[in-house]
XYZ file of C-alpha atoms in Angstrom:
694
model
C 12.456 11.415 29.397
C 11.549 12.788 25.462
C 8.102 12.527 23.864
C 8.536 12.901 20.042
C 5.414 13.232 17.351
C 6.626 13.067 13.972
C 3.743 13.390 11.369
C 4.043 10.621 8.955
C 1.414 11.779 6.545
C -1.060 14.359 6.016
C -4.568 14.087 4.023
C -3.752 13.919 0.075
C -4.680 10.893 -2.669
C -1.698 9.401 -2.136
C -1.851 9.100 2.047
C -3.881 10.137 4.715
C -3.232 11.271 8.842
C -1.217 9.769 10.374
C 1.199 10.246 13.299
C 4.133 8.237 15.072
C 4.773 8.970 18.825
C 7.624 7.475 20.209
C 8.768 7.033 23.514
C 11.929 6.109 25.191
C 11.109 2.388 24.854
C 7.711 2.044 22.801
C 6.059 3.466 19.625
C 1.766 4.158 19.329
C 0.847 4.472 15.629
C -2.403 6.806 14.825
C -3.744 5.509 11.793
C -2.892 3.257 9.466
C -3.789 4.632 5.752
C -2.551 2.807 2.266
C 1.018 3.236 2.008
C 2.191 3.942 5.423
C 4.685 0.885 5.452
C 6.241 2.173 2.275
C 6.505 5.715 3.367
C 8.107 4.406 6.772
C 10.530 2.477 4.257
C 11.508 5.565 2.568
C 11.937 8.431 4.685
C 13.891 5.361 7.379
C 10.967 5.596 10.386
C 12.079 2.397 12.341
C 8.810 1.021 13.855
C 10.414 -2.307 15.944
C 9.260 -0.568 18.895
C 5.575 -0.236 17.137
C 3.143 -1.997 20.432
C 0.742 0.025 20.212
C -2.231 1.212 17.718
C -4.672 3.342 17.678
C -7.664 4.407 15.104
C -9.858 7.381 15.002
C -12.579 5.880 12.359
C -13.644 2.907 11.289
C -12.940 3.714 7.832
C -10.859 2.969 4.407
C -8.247 5.811 4.761
C -7.664 4.901 8.697
C -7.257 1.343 8.690
C -6.152 0.779 4.439
C -2.279 -0.304 5.424
C -3.180 -2.037 9.076
C -3.348 -5.600 7.694
C 0.099 -5.300 5.773
C 1.548 -3.501 8.708
C 0.463 -6.538 11.321
C 1.840 -9.330 8.846
C 4.981 -7.097 8.402
C 5.569 -6.459 12.067
C 4.662 -10.575 12.550
C 7.276 -11.060 10.310
C 9.868 -9.774 12.528
C 9.507 -11.724 15.330
C 7.218 -9.681 17.900
C 4.648 -11.400 19.719
C 1.811 -9.166 19.192
C 0.333 -5.792 18.233
C -2.499 -3.866 20.557
C -4.804 -1.934 18.500
C -7.910 0.935 19.874
C -10.207 1.969 17.996
C -14.372 2.540 18.057
C -17.000 0.042 18.340
C -16.467 -2.973 15.599
C -12.817 -2.566 15.370
C -12.642 -5.823 16.981
C -14.953 -6.927 14.187
C -12.743 -5.720 11.641
C -9.579 -7.318 12.964
C -11.955 -10.636 13.206
C -12.445 -9.638 9.149
C -8.603 -10.101 8.822
C -8.847 -13.711 9.832
C -9.573 -14.233 5.514
C -6.456 -13.839 4.726
C -4.662 -12.572 8.232
C -3.278 -15.829 9.420
C -0.782 -15.994 11.472
C -1.010 -18.208 15.068
C 1.743 -16.874 16.692
C 1.109 -13.876 17.026
C -1.404 -12.278 19.081
C -3.719 -9.480 17.305
C -5.612 -7.347 20.494
C -8.160 -5.243 20.297
C -9.885 -2.629 23.055
C -13.075 -0.493 21.683
C -14.352 2.771 22.620
C -17.172 3.782 23.116
C -19.066 7.386 23.230
C -19.745 8.600 26.814
C -23.531 8.156 26.813
C -22.419 4.459 25.867
C -20.292 3.919 28.588
C -20.238 6.013 31.665
C -17.913 3.917 34.052
C -15.460 4.450 31.280
C -15.483 8.176 31.429
C -12.306 8.696 33.579
C -10.516 5.893 33.127
C -7.420 5.498 30.647
C -7.533 3.742 27.014
C -3.464 2.748 27.878
C -1.236 3.379 30.264
C 2.995 2.751 31.242
C 5.060 3.647 32.663
C 5.741 6.700 30.300
C 2.426 7.882 29.257
C -1.346 7.751 29.897
C -3.264 7.350 27.292
C -7.512 8.854 27.255
C -10.052 7.968 24.585
C -12.458 10.474 23.657
C -14.971 8.602 21.104
C -18.133 11.514 19.861
C -20.828 9.728 17.437
C -22.976 12.496 14.852
C -26.404 12.871 16.451
C -29.040 11.819 14.534
C -31.186 13.652 13.071
C -34.072 14.532 14.480
C -33.681 11.450 17.337
C -32.276 10.814 20.393
C -30.135 8.120 22.178
C -30.935 5.781 24.916
C -28.691 5.934 27.356
C -27.488 2.624 26.715
C -28.176 2.324 23.064
C -25.182 1.273 21.461
C -24.166 3.038 18.052
C -24.719 1.251 14.856
C -22.912 0.891 11.142
C -26.189 0.985 10.086
C -26.229 4.590 7.826
C -23.408 7.122 8.167
C -24.964 8.833 11.154
C -23.717 6.004 13.503
C -20.048 7.355 12.444
C -17.967 6.823 15.469
C -14.733 9.325 15.717
C -12.497 9.083 18.409
C -10.143 11.471 19.437
C -6.773 10.602 22.008
C -5.330 12.559 24.723
C -1.790 11.553 25.012
C -0.121 12.829 28.385
C 3.578 12.069 29.776
C 4.106 11.417 33.783
C 5.163 14.034 35.757
C 8.832 13.828 36.432
C 10.688 14.071 39.842
C 13.104 16.293 39.578
C 16.796 15.866 39.259
C 18.706 14.262 42.459
C 21.942 16.444 43.478
C 24.049 14.034 45.234
C 26.738 16.979 45.726
C 24.782 19.094 47.444
C 23.463 15.941 49.373
C 26.742 14.879 50.359
C 27.789 18.821 51.339
C 25.007 19.330 54.192
C 25.915 16.119 55.091
C 23.293 12.802 53.955
C 24.686 10.169 53.639
C 25.208 7.964 51.278
C 22.689 5.461 51.447
C 18.340 5.018 51.955
C 18.550 8.792 52.616
C 18.820 9.752 49.432
C 16.268 7.285 48.120
C 13.777 9.720 50.614
C 14.984 12.909 49.257
C 14.487 12.137 45.829
C 10.918 11.099 46.606
C 10.298 13.877 48.665
C 10.898 12.958 52.007
C 12.061 15.265 54.929
C 15.248 13.467 56.543
C 16.563 14.219 60.035
C 19.998 13.469 60.133
C 21.420 11.711 62.956
C 22.650 15.230 64.596
C 19.195 16.510 64.457
C 19.180 18.457 61.902
C 17.093 18.817 59.089
C 17.330 18.185 55.494
C 14.186 19.327 53.089
C 13.728 17.160 49.414
C 13.828 20.706 48.283
C 16.771 21.751 49.046
C 18.949 18.519 46.830
C 16.087 17.419 44.320
C 15.750 20.306 41.068
C 12.034 21.064 40.649
C 9.422 18.033 38.899
C 9.023 18.274 35.826
C 5.338 18.712 34.653
C 3.363 16.059 32.390
C 2.611 17.306 28.864
C -0.015 16.522 26.642
C -0.327 15.724 23.032
C -4.203 16.099 21.556
C -4.962 14.374 18.189
C -8.358 15.045 17.026
C -10.426 13.952 15.116
C -13.860 15.542 13.578
C -14.439 13.776 10.554
C -17.535 15.625 9.944
C -19.352 19.254 11.240
C -21.691 17.605 13.095
C -18.772 15.920 15.461
C -18.035 19.180 15.750
C -20.443 19.834 18.729
C -20.404 16.895 19.747
C -16.626 17.359 20.399
C -15.929 19.981 22.126
C -19.369 19.580 24.729
C -17.334 16.291 25.761
C -16.427 16.328 29.102
C -12.840 14.462 27.929
C -12.455 16.618 26.069
C -13.228 20.242 27.846
C -9.983 20.355 29.687
C -7.834 20.746 27.023
C -9.929 23.125 24.179
C -7.605 26.242 26.290
C -3.782 24.502 26.320
C -1.134 27.144 25.608
C 1.563 25.815 24.081
C 3.504 26.015 20.297
C 1.513 26.135 17.227
C 3.308 24.100 14.307
C 2.411 24.314 10.881
C 2.548 21.619 8.214
C 2.462 21.160 5.312
C 1.578 18.240 2.338
C 4.490 18.028 0.046
C 3.354 17.653 -3.339
C 5.246 14.246 -3.704
C 4.665 11.745 -0.716
C 7.376 9.536 -2.765
C 10.402 11.291 -3.714
C 12.027 8.161 -4.534
C 9.870 6.547 -7.010
C 9.260 10.374 -8.407
C 12.197 11.664 -8.946
C 12.897 7.853 -11.046
C 9.625 8.053 -12.814
C 10.447 11.811 -14.270
C 13.352 10.610 -15.695
C 12.346 6.701 -17.362
C 9.154 9.534 -18.503
C 12.188 12.395 -20.021
C 13.997 9.023 -21.970
C 10.592 7.290 -23.437
C 7.868 9.860 -22.599
C 5.575 7.127 -24.572
C 5.688 4.257 -21.359
C 6.095 6.108 -18.622
C 3.068 9.524 -18.114
C 4.704 12.697 -17.063
C 4.427 13.465 -13.329
C 4.661 17.823 -14.032
C 1.012 18.616 -13.567
C 1.425 16.159 -10.152
C 3.889 18.790 -9.082
C 2.500 21.853 -10.234
C -0.549 21.126 -7.750
C -1.569 23.553 -5.336
C -0.616 21.818 -1.736
C -3.148 21.504 0.811
C -4.226 24.218 3.293
C -1.540 23.837 6.451
C -3.023 22.264 10.034
C -2.712 23.132 12.736
C -1.946 21.800 16.030
C -0.692 22.223 19.608
C 2.304 21.662 21.269
C 2.407 22.104 24.464
C 5.791 22.913 26.509
C 7.966 20.401 27.977
C 9.726 17.657 26.593
C 8.059 16.915 23.864
C 9.566 17.808 20.743
C 7.396 17.692 16.826
C 9.385 16.439 13.268
C 7.485 17.001 9.500
C 8.616 13.429 7.612
C 10.605 16.097 4.966
C 12.564 15.690 1.875
C 13.764 18.291 -0.053
C 15.483 16.982 -2.426
C 14.683 18.414 -6.187
C 14.509 16.091 -9.018
C 18.063 15.001 -10.073
C 18.754 15.989 -14.142
C 18.608 12.828 -15.643
C 22.505 11.125 -15.308
C 24.418 10.288 -18.913
C 23.312 7.357 -20.877
C 26.076 6.376 -23.664
C 26.272 7.713 -26.531
C 25.571 3.914 -28.291
C 22.235 3.524 -26.116
C 20.736 7.346 -27.041
C 21.610 6.972 -30.643
C 20.032 3.636 -30.688
C 16.914 5.842 -28.768
C 16.341 8.382 -31.559
C 17.463 6.043 -34.466
C 14.496 3.941 -33.004
C 11.650 6.681 -32.375
C 11.488 7.699 -36.093
C 10.351 4.060 -37.396
C 6.712 3.229 -36.556
C 6.716 -0.478 -35.260
C 3.210 -0.647 -34.128
C 1.333 -4.331 -33.707
C -2.008 -2.411 -35.755
C -3.866 -6.023 -36.185
C -4.169 -5.767 -32.082
C -7.611 -3.723 -30.102
C -6.993 -0.113 -29.551
C -6.136 -1.188 -25.744
C -3.168 0.693 -22.722
C -1.674 -1.639 -20.027
C -0.256 0.533 -16.933
C 1.526 -0.673 -13.850
C 0.737 0.138 -10.364
C 2.824 -2.115 -9.303
C 5.406 -4.727 -10.197
C 6.543 -5.872 -6.461
C 5.416 -9.411 -4.603
C 5.207 -9.313 -0.260
C 5.396 -5.475 0.648
C 5.737 -2.163 -1.174
C 9.386 -0.834 -1.599
C 11.030 2.614 -1.868
C 10.972 1.939 -5.932
C 7.954 -0.984 -6.643
C 4.884 -0.563 -5.518
C 2.307 -4.194 -5.064
C 0.952 -5.952 -7.332
C -1.884 -4.212 -9.269
C -2.536 -3.381 -12.908
C -5.163 -0.929 -14.833
C -6.474 -1.828 -18.551
C -8.037 0.373 -20.567
C -10.359 -0.486 -22.941
C -12.401 0.186 -25.947
C -15.846 0.533 -25.338
C -18.461 -2.183 -26.366
C -20.070 -1.230 -29.314
C -23.694 -2.421 -27.926
C -25.003 -1.087 -24.845
C -23.862 0.751 -22.696
C -23.400 4.350 -22.147
C -22.928 5.822 -25.933
C -21.161 9.115 -24.298
C -18.195 6.312 -23.029
C -15.253 5.197 -25.559
C -13.522 3.696 -23.375
C -13.817 1.438 -20.088
C -11.271 -0.139 -17.833
C -10.390 -2.871 -15.492
C -8.365 -3.874 -12.546
C -5.991 -7.375 -12.548
C -5.406 -7.713 -8.706
C -5.541 -4.031 -6.230
C -2.682 -4.158 -4.114
C -2.407 -1.929 -1.775
C -1.810 1.966 -2.445
C -2.589 1.229 -6.500
C -6.025 4.111 -5.823
C -2.534 6.592 -5.116
C -0.470 4.846 -7.758
C -3.076 5.987 -9.705
C -3.843 9.319 -8.954
C 0.352 9.334 -9.957
C -0.150 8.225 -13.170
C -3.200 10.999 -14.376
C -0.395 12.787 -13.403
C -1.815 14.223 -10.324
C -5.025 15.805 -11.769
C -8.106 14.347 -9.940
C -10.572 15.149 -12.713
C -8.164 12.550 -14.508
C -8.053 9.732 -11.450
C -12.078 10.677 -10.967
C -12.520 9.502 -14.264
C -10.422 6.588 -14.543
C -12.388 4.856 -11.028
C -15.953 5.695 -12.071
C -14.987 3.973 -15.793
C -13.578 0.992 -13.908
C -16.191 -1.464 -14.896
C -14.707 -4.542 -13.124
C -11.543 -5.454 -10.562
C -9.962 -9.128 -10.919
C -7.997 -10.815 -8.387
C -5.848 -13.791 -8.710
C -5.835 -15.144 -4.842
C -6.107 -13.761 -1.614
C -2.527 -13.082 -0.009
C -3.004 -9.535 1.008
C -0.815 -7.672 -1.624
C -3.096 -8.734 -4.228
C -6.076 -7.149 -2.798
C -5.961 -4.409 -0.172
C -6.241 -1.426 -2.402
C -9.843 -2.854 -2.782
C -11.285 -0.841 0.419
C -9.750 2.669 -0.388
C -11.283 2.154 -4.555
C -14.504 0.833 -3.709
C -14.610 3.818 -0.488
C -13.223 6.996 -3.713
C -16.386 5.783 -5.614
C -19.165 6.613 -3.013
C -19.170 9.820 -3.537
C -20.408 9.287 -7.443
C -23.385 7.305 -8.999
C -21.537 5.012 -10.613
C -23.178 1.874 -10.684
C -21.698 -0.830 -8.192
C -18.130 -2.117 -9.284
C -17.682 -5.975 -10.725
C -15.607 -7.773 -8.210
C -14.130 -11.461 -9.523
C -12.001 -12.821 -6.680
C -12.115 -16.231 -4.266
C -14.259 -17.081 -2.300
C -12.396 -15.777 0.818
C -12.063 -12.401 -0.284
C -15.495 -11.958 -0.657
C -16.244 -13.407 2.560
C -13.274 -10.426 4.355
C -15.462 -7.442 1.588
C -18.675 -8.345 3.213
C -17.726 -8.692 6.861
C -15.304 -5.346 6.259
C -18.695 -3.453 4.544
C -21.300 -4.546 6.988
C -19.049 -2.251 9.764
C -18.084 0.779 6.700
C -21.243 1.726 5.362
C -18.562 3.888 1.905
C -18.153 0.686 0.985
C -21.634 -1.377 1.620
C -23.215 -1.620 -1.794
C -20.733 -0.431 -3.106
C -19.758 -3.742 -5.366
C -21.028 -6.728 -7.041
C -18.592 -10.421 -6.463
C -19.028 -12.796 -8.170
C -16.496 -16.591 -7.166
C -13.367 -17.023 -10.051
C -14.569 -20.354 -9.890
C -17.795 -19.533 -11.528
C -15.597 -19.311 -15.156
C -12.901 -22.028 -14.532
C -14.985 -24.369 -16.781
C -12.715 -28.046 -15.097
C -15.234 -27.098 -11.869
C -17.998 -28.759 -12.546
C -19.376 -25.673 -9.541
C -19.397 -23.422 -12.475
C -21.975 -25.742 -14.231
C -24.574 -24.867 -12.153
C -27.631 -23.275 -12.817
C -27.190 -20.522 -11.050
C -23.871 -19.788 -11.427
C -23.688 -20.553 -14.560
C -26.910 -17.809 -15.304
C -24.627 -15.306 -13.346
C -21.564 -15.605 -15.480
C -23.079 -15.485 -18.019
C -24.812 -12.254 -17.238
C -21.009 -10.653 -16.324
C -19.848 -11.842 -19.701
C -22.710 -10.061 -21.241
C -21.182 -6.583 -19.488
C -18.051 -7.645 -20.064
C -18.578 -7.908 -23.824
C -20.765 -4.595 -23.999
C -18.351 -2.147 -21.643
C -15.361 -3.514 -22.280
C -14.925 -5.692 -25.865
C -14.463 -9.039 -23.935
C -16.023 -11.815 -25.308
C -14.702 -14.257 -22.967
C -12.835 -14.941 -19.526
C -11.331 -17.911 -18.020
C -10.187 -18.508 -14.458
C -7.673 -20.938 -14.942
C -6.434 -22.647 -11.417
C -2.606 -22.754 -10.624
C -0.478 -23.736 -8.175
C -0.066 -21.342 -5.621
C -2.257 -20.561 -2.873
C -5.758 -22.125 -1.858
C -7.610 -20.873 -5.025
C -5.255 -19.659 -7.200
C -6.197 -18.758 -10.421
C -4.353 -17.109 -13.958
C -6.875 -15.008 -16.014
C -6.897 -15.586 -20.242
C -8.902 -12.608 -21.132
C -10.460 -12.783 -25.386
C -11.461 -9.602 -26.836
C -14.100 -9.536 -29.650
C -12.411 -9.592 -32.525
C -10.247 -12.692 -30.678
C -7.003 -11.349 -29.835
C -5.926 -12.783 -25.892
C -4.660 -11.003 -23.156
C -3.021 -14.085 -19.868
C -2.305 -13.013 -16.888
C -0.649 -15.176 -14.873
C -1.533 -14.693 -11.450
C 1.122 -15.895 -8.792
C 1.796 -19.625 -9.597
C 4.680 -21.720 -10.534
C 4.477 -22.283 -14.372
C 1.213 -24.166 -15.999
C 0.834 -26.147 -18.456
C -2.782 -25.893 -18.515
C -2.381 -21.631 -18.777
C 0.104 -22.626 -21.706
C -2.995 -23.803 -23.288
C -5.398 -21.782 -22.958
C -3.668 -18.573 -23.454
C -2.107 -19.946 -27.042
C -1.718 -17.484 -29.227
C -2.249 -14.516 -26.977
C -0.891 -11.419 -27.518
C 0.184 -10.965 -24.722
C 1.016 -11.963 -21.640
C 1.265 -10.557 -18.337
C 3.925 -13.285 -15.717
C 5.008 -13.206 -12.499
C 9.152 -13.637 -12.794
C 9.475 -13.167 -8.645
C 12.929 -14.262 -7.953
C 16.065 -14.682 -10.355
C 16.849 -17.769 -12.042
C 19.797 -18.677 -8.931
C 17.198 -19.094 -6.844
C 14.913 -21.612 -8.298
C 14.764 -23.742 -5.195
C 13.293 -20.880 -3.383
C 10.620 -20.610 -6.537
C 9.109 -24.051 -5.660
C 8.662 -23.596 -2.233
C 7.529 -20.918 -2.495
C 5.285 -21.536 -5.624
C 6.311 -18.692 -7.834
C 8.041 -18.638 -10.361
C 11.918 -17.594 -11.922
C 12.280 -15.577 -15.167
C 13.456 -18.445 -17.223
C 10.297 -20.397 -15.700
C 7.985 -17.929 -16.557
C 9.729 -16.873 -20.512
C 8.976 -20.787 -21.293
C 5.251 -20.581 -19.820
C 5.471 -16.709 -22.406
C 7.368 -20.001 -25.536
C 4.789 -22.915 -25.218
C 2.234 -20.900 -25.760
C 3.808 -19.056 -28.363
C 2.503 -16.043 -27.123
C 3.833 -11.850 -28.867
C 4.610 -10.672 -26.110
C 5.585 -10.991 -22.667
C 5.995 -8.620 -19.878
C 7.215 -9.927 -16.614
C 6.402 -8.734 -12.888
C 5.988 -9.259 -9.018
C 9.308 -9.192 -8.075
C 11.509 -9.831 -5.142
C 11.457 -7.242 -3.219
C 15.260 -7.895 -3.280
C 15.625 -6.950 -6.312
C 14.725 -2.415 -5.546
C 14.766 -1.055 -9.213
C 15.488 -3.545 -12.155
C 14.856 -6.929 -12.717
C 17.107 -8.024 -15.063
C 17.085 -11.154 -17.008
C 20.129 -13.409 -15.991
C 22.161 -16.096 -18.648
C 18.930 -18.108 -18.846
C 16.266 -16.732 -19.481
C 18.186 -14.902 -22.209
C 19.351 -18.364 -23.693
C 15.449 -19.321 -23.890
C 14.908 -16.384 -25.864
C 17.120 -16.538 -27.937
C 17.808 -19.493 -29.005
C 13.937 -20.648 -28.228
C 12.038 -17.593 -28.422
C 10.530 -15.771 -31.351
C 8.999 -13.122 -28.389
C 9.838 -9.533 -27.137
C 10.480 -9.841 -23.916
C 10.628 -6.912 -21.350
C 10.575 -7.084 -17.759
C 8.018 -4.231 -15.833
C 8.640 -1.040 -13.728
C 6.441 1.159 -12.540
C 3.689 3.213 -14.137
C 5.438 1.224 -17.218
C 2.384 1.856 -19.725
C 1.788 0.502 -22.736
C -0.151 0.549 -25.829
C -1.650 -3.129 -26.595
C -0.375 -1.806 -30.636
C 3.529 -0.204 -28.909
C 4.221 -3.127 -27.033
C 7.516 -2.839 -29.316
C 10.449 -1.047 -26.945
C 13.303 -3.052 -28.289
C 14.967 -0.327 -26.048
C 13.480 0.286 -23.221
C 15.077 -2.375 -21.078
C 18.649 -1.361 -21.838
C 18.316 2.118 -21.650
C 16.124 2.005 -17.848
C 19.491 -0.089 -16.671
C 21.284 1.578 -17.538
C 19.333 5.133 -16.184
C 18.908 3.047 -12.771
C 22.496 1.945 -12.534
C 24.144 5.873 -13.195
C 21.347 6.676 -10.781
C 22.242 4.156 -8.388
C 21.136 5.298 -4.652
C 22.968 3.785 -1.395
C 21.159 1.277 -0.611
C 20.089 -0.820 -3.605
C 22.090 -3.497 -2.690
C 21.868 -5.989 -6.149
C 23.207 -2.803 -8.409
C 26.527 -4.870 -8.545
C 24.881 -7.857 -9.007
C 22.542 -6.360 -11.952
C 25.502 -4.702 -13.559
C 27.610 -8.354 -14.160
C 24.714 -9.878 -15.109
C 24.425 -6.888 -17.952
C 27.842 -7.121 -18.757
C 28.214 -10.762 -19.317
C 24.798 -10.810 -21.092
C 26.588 -8.415 -23.150
C 29.420 -10.173 -23.766
C 27.388 -13.808 -24.486
C 25.637 -11.823 -27.380
C 28.979 -10.800 -28.556
C 30.049 -14.112 -28.516
C 27.552 -15.873 -30.231
C 27.510 -13.884 -33.020
C 31.252 -14.237 -33.243
C 30.187 -17.665 -33.844
C 27.507 -16.976 -36.148
C 30.316 -15.381 -38.725
C 32.456 -18.256 -38.320
C 29.829 -20.369 -39.658
C 28.651 -18.860 -41.899
């Protein structure tokens, strides 16, 4: 039997320490931070046999990716998953019921308490099967100047009660190999005597001779152990090293592996970003500073001798050079780069796409999220702040994407987070809000005001129940429900709700130059909304969230300078779009046309389009014949000033760039190329027809 240990990730802004232990029949995952799914997909780490998850702490960096992982695992048809963790793990999993509904998936939990609380479990394992035994060692940060009573459970009222769990995974002793040829040579007849010898019993043959088990069985293979140590603060050290459950593993002779963090965790998307930035430096941030960042200090782990191997996810591919683009396209880019085609009448803001995919993250697309940088209001607010931030949806991994947008500059990331004034969540699906926990926890060590979160009611229940278990999130947000800004909802006219909405509008005006925010109900899941933001100069920006085409949204967003609209499916999948309450590209473009929008940015693409979603013939016809507006399909890390939304060659260059640098597994590249060729042929035909008419 071989047991392997694979380090999925180490500590960084983008990821948190996570480890996968594999046996011949099972997988055991230790901690599931933000981005774990995406990391596994990029590096082809299979989780089909995943049965047990072990949490070392109940914090955003250890559980941020767990709900998304559960949804993905359940969709594969697996019957269930068992989660082991510190006290309140059951409460945490129960809180996910507000958005994680899988009635046929059995999600169970076991909690590990410090020995001082539960001495009866001191010598018991938390999990065992035929291959391994897992022991848990829970410790708690001692209270300053106080002793805990023997029967007093650790509460989560403050950080002093922070319980941390370490795990010891032991393989079972394996019987040595039975040497059949040697047993036969000693005159042992085939049958039950073989079994007795293999199980360590000496046997007596009919002629009176005694054959010892050691004569035909190799020595047993001793058990090996892997210790997963969690010690979140210096205050936990004494409790850990003095723990009875951990003491016998403090001095283990074995191999020591040095592990260093890679400078870039998601290599595929980093490579794509570097290529796009080289062609369009005004539209994509540079990640050169990210690549130059010093790695963290290496950490060591003990790997006992025996059949226990270790592997570190590693991708040594360097950034490839920019593929050769057609001379015609490059000539157009160079020609247009000297032409200033700005919308000078617009507010001086910027929109950055942190994620443009739906449902689950992929190599090239994170799940939905946008960051708006807006000029600070003239009245009120900190006079030293010239701008503030607002997020529209906050999918899992959004903080890591912000770090990438900041070029790996931690101070710049801190500024982006500190100046964030509001996060608006469209609806309660996990891919639109799971990044909130990590974001709120990151603000825990700052003196910033609580973050304004506007979202659906079930999201507030989820945040409040989670915050009751995690003090790094508790008190870090103020929640206001979407319906407070929906004039069609009678609840918005209630005195308290109306007054609260007025206070929020005043805050947004003072800090972000937003004079009005409207939440428009749309057809998707329960309590799904679109947002229409009006700035003090009268200009409008709208975001559809997830929805079917909405006439009401088109009406409310009338004359908007920018509409960001979901376009989950290509036009050939209209039936699937209707069944799942999403839009096709042509439907999204039609909404923009009805609203008479100046610019339309399409996002929230199905992950069946791994890199670039290409406009279909139908969508292109809507643009050419009906809609006098600029249409772009968004890509992760696309960052544009409001005054520079006109990018006539962006889509053409990006499409060709991604096709020239196609990776194995991008199954839709051929279809995208065919669609592009058909579109170009159709343009030529229309030009010929116009010439004949003239």
